[in-house]
PDB file of C-alpha atoms in Angstrom:
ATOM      1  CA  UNK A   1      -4.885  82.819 -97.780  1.00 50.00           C
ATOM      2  CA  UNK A   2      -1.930  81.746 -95.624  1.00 53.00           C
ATOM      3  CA  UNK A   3      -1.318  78.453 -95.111  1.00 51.00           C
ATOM      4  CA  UNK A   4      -2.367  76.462 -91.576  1.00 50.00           C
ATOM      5  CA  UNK A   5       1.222  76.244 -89.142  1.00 46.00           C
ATOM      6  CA  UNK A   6       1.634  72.971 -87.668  1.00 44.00           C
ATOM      7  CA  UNK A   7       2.087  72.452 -84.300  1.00 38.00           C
ATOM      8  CA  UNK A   8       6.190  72.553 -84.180  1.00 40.00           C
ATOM      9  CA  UNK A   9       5.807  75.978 -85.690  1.00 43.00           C
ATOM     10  CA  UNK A  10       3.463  77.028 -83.276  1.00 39.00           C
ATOM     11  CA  UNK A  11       5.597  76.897 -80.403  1.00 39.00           C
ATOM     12  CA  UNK A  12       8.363  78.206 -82.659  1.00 43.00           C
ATOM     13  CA  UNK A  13      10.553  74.615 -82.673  1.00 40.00           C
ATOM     14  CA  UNK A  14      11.595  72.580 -85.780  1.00 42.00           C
ATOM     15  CA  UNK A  15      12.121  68.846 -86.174  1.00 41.00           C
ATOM     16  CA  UNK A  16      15.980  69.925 -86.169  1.00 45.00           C
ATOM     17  CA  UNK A  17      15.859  71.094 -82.859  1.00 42.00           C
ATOM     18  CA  UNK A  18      13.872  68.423 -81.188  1.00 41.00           C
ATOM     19  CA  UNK A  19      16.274  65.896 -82.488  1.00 48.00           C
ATOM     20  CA  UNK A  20      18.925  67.897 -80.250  1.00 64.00           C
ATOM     21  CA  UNK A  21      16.874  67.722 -77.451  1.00 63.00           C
ATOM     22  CA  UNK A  22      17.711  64.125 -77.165  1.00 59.00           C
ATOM     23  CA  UNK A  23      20.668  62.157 -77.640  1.00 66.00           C
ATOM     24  CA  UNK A  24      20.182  58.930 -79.439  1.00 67.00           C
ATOM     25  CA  UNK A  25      22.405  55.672 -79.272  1.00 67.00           C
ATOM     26  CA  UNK A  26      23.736  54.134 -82.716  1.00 71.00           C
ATOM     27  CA  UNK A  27      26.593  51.163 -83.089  1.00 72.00           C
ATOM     28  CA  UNK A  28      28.194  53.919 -85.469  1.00 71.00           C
ATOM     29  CA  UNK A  29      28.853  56.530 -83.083  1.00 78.00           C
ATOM     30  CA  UNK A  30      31.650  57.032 -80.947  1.00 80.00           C
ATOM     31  CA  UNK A  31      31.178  55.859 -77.651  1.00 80.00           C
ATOM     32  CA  UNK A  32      29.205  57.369 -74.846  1.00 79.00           C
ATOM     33  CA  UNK A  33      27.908  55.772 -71.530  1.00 75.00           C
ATOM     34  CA  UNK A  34      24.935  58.061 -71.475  1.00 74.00           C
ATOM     35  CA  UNK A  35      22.404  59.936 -73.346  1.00 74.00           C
ATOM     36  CA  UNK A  36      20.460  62.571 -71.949  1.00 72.00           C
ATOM     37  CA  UNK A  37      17.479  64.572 -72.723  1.00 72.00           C
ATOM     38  CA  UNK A  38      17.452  68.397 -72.330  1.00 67.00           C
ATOM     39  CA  UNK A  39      13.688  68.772 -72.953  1.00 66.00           C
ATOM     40  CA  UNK A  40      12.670  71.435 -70.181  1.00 60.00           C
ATOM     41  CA  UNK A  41      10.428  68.549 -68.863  1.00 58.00           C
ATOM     42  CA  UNK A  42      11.089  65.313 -69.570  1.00 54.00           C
ATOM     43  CA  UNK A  43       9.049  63.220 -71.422  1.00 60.00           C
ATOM     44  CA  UNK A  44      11.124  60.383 -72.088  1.00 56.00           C
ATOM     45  CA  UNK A  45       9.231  57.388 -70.670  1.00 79.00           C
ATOM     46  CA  UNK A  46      12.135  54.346 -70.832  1.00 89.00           C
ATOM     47  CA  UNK A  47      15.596  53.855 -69.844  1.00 93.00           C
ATOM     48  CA  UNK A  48      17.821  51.849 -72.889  1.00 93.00           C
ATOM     49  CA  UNK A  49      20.494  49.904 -71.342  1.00 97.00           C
ATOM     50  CA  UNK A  50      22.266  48.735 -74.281  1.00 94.00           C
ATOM     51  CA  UNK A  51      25.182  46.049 -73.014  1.00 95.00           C
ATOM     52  CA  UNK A  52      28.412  45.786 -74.828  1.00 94.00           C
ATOM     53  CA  UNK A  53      27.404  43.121 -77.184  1.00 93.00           C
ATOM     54  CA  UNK A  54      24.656  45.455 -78.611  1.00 92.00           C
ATOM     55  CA  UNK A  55      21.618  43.624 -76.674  1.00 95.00           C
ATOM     56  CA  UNK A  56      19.329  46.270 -75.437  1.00 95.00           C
ATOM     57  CA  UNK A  57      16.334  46.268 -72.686  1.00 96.00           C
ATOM     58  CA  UNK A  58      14.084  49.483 -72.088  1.00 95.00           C
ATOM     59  CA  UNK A  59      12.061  50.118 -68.625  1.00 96.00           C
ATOM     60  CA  UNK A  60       9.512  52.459 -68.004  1.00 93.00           C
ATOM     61  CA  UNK A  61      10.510  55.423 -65.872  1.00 90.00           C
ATOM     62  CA  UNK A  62       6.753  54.425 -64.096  1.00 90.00           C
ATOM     63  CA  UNK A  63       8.040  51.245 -62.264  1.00 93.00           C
ATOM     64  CA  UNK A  64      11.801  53.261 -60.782  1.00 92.00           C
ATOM     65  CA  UNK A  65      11.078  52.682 -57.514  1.00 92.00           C
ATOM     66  CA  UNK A  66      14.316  53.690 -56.132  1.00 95.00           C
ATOM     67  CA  UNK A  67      18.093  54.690 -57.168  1.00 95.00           C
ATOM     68  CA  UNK A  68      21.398  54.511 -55.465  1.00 97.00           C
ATOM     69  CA  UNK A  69      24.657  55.887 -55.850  1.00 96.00           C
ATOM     70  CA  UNK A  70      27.939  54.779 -54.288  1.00 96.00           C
ATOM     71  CA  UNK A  71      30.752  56.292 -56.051  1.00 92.00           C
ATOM     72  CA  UNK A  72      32.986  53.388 -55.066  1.00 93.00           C
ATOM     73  CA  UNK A  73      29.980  51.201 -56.103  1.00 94.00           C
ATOM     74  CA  UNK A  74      28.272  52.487 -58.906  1.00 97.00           C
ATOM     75  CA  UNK A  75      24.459  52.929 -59.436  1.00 97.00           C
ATOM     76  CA  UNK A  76      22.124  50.973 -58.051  1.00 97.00           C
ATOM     77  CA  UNK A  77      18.268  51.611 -59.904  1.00 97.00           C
ATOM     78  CA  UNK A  78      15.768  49.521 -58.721  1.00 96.00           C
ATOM     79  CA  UNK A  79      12.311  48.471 -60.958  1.00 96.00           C
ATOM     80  CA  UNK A  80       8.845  46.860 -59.756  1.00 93.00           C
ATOM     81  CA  UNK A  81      10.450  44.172 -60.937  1.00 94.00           C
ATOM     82  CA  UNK A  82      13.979  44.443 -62.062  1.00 96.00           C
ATOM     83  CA  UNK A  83      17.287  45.617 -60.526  1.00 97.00           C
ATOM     84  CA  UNK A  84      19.543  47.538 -62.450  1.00 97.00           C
ATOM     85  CA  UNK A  85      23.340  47.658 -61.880  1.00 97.00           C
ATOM     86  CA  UNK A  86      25.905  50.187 -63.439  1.00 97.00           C
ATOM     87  CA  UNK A  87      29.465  49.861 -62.742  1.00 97.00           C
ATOM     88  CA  UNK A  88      32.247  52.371 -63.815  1.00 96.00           C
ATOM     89  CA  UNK A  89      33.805  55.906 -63.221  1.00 95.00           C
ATOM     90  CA  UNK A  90      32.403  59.181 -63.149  1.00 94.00           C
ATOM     91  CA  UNK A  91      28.885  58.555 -62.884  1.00 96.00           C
ATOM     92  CA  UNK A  92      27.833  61.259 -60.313  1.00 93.00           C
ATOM     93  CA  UNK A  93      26.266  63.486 -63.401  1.00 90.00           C
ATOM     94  CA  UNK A  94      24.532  60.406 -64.979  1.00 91.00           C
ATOM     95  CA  UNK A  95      23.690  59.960 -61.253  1.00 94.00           C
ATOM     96  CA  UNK A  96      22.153  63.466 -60.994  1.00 89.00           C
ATOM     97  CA  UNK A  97      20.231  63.570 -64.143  1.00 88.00           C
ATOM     98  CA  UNK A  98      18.896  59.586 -63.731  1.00 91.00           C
ATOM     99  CA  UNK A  99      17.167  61.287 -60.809  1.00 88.00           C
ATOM    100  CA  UNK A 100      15.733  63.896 -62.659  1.00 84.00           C
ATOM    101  CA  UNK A 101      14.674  61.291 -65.715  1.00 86.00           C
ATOM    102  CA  UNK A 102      16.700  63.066 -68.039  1.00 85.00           C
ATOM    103  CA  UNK A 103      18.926  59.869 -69.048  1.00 89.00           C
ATOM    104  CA  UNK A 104      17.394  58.342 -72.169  1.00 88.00           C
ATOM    105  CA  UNK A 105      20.365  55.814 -72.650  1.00 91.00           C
ATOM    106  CA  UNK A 106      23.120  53.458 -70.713  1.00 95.00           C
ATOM    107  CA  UNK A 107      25.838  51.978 -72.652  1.00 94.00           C
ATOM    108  CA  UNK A 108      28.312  49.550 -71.609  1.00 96.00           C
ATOM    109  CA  UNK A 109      31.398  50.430 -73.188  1.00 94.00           C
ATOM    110  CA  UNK A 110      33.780  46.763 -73.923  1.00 93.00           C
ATOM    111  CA  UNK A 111      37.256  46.039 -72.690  1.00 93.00           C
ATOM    112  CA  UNK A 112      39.109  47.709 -75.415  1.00 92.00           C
ATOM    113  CA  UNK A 113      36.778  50.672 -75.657  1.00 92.00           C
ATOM    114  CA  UNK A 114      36.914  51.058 -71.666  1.00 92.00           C
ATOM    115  CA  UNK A 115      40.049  51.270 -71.960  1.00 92.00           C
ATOM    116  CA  UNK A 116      40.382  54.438 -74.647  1.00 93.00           C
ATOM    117  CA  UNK A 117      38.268  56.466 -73.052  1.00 91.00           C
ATOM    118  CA  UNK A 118      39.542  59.361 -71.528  1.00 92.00           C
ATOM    119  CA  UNK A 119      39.753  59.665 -67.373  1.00 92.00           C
ATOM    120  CA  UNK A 120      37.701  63.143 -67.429  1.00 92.00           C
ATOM    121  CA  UNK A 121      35.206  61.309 -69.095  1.00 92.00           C
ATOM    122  CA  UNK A 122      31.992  58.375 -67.741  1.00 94.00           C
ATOM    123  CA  UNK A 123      32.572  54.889 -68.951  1.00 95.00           C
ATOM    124  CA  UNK A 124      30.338  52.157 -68.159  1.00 96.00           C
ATOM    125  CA  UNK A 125      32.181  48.855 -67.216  1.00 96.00           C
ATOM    126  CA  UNK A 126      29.867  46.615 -66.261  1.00 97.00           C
ATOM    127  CA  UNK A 127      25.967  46.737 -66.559  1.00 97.00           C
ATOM    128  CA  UNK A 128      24.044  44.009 -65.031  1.00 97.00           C
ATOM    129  CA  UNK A 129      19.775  43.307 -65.089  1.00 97.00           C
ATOM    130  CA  UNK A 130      18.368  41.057 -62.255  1.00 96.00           C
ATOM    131  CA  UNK A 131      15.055  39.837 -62.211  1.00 94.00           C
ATOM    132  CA  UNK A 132      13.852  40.368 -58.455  1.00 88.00           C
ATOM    133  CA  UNK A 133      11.774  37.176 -57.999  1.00 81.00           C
ATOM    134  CA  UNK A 134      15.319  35.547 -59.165  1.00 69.00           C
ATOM    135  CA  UNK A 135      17.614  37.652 -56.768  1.00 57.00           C
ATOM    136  CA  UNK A 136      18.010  35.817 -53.305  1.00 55.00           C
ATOM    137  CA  UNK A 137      16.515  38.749 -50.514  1.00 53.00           C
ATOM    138  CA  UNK A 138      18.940  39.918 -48.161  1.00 54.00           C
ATOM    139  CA  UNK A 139      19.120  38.827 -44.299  1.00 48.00           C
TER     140      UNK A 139
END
């Protein structure tokens, strides 16, 4: 009698390789500004953004309503209820795959750790998270 397969042999993947699919943030790594998923569809529902004093605050990929992307900006993501702001260099690929919902994770990297990373590489600089009813509208 053989024995039943569980579902993550059944589609021929192993807890080793799911934990590859997606990058995870921990204090004791070195530094990234983003973590991605590479699941062939993503289903990742939240955003981390972890700020550089280790606070973190998750949103639902359900209430993006809109993103933005000004390379002498930053990112602009817009919530039902929140605006998101990411300030830094190189961030047309986190850009690209924010669109997609393939970014799991946003870290803001601090002054001295901003400052080691290399050029070829994204650093976040400055992450901000507005509540809308608390954000004057524009005119």
């Amino acid at each position: 009698m053989t024995e039943p397969l569980n579902i993550l042999s059944r589609v021929n993947r192993s807890k080793d390789t799911i934990d590859d699919d997606l990058d995870v943030y921990a204090d004791s790594d070195d530094y990234r500004a983003f973590g991605y998923s590479r699941k062939p569809v993503s289903s990742d529902p939240m955003i981390n953004f972890i700020d550089s004093t280790g606070n973190q605050s998750a949103f639902a990929y359900g209430h993006l309503y809109q993103t933005k992307f000004d390379p002498s900006e930053g990112i602009t993501i817009e919530f039902t209820e929140h605006v998101v702001s990411i300030r830094g260099r190189r961030l047309g690929e986190a850009f690209a795959k924010l669109v997609s919902q393939r970014v799991v994770f946003v870290a803001e990297a601090d002054r001295p750790t901003a400052v080691l990373v290399p050029d070829d590489l994204p650093v976040v600089t400055r992450l901000e998270i507005a509540d809308k009813k608390e954000r004057p509208s524009p005119r």
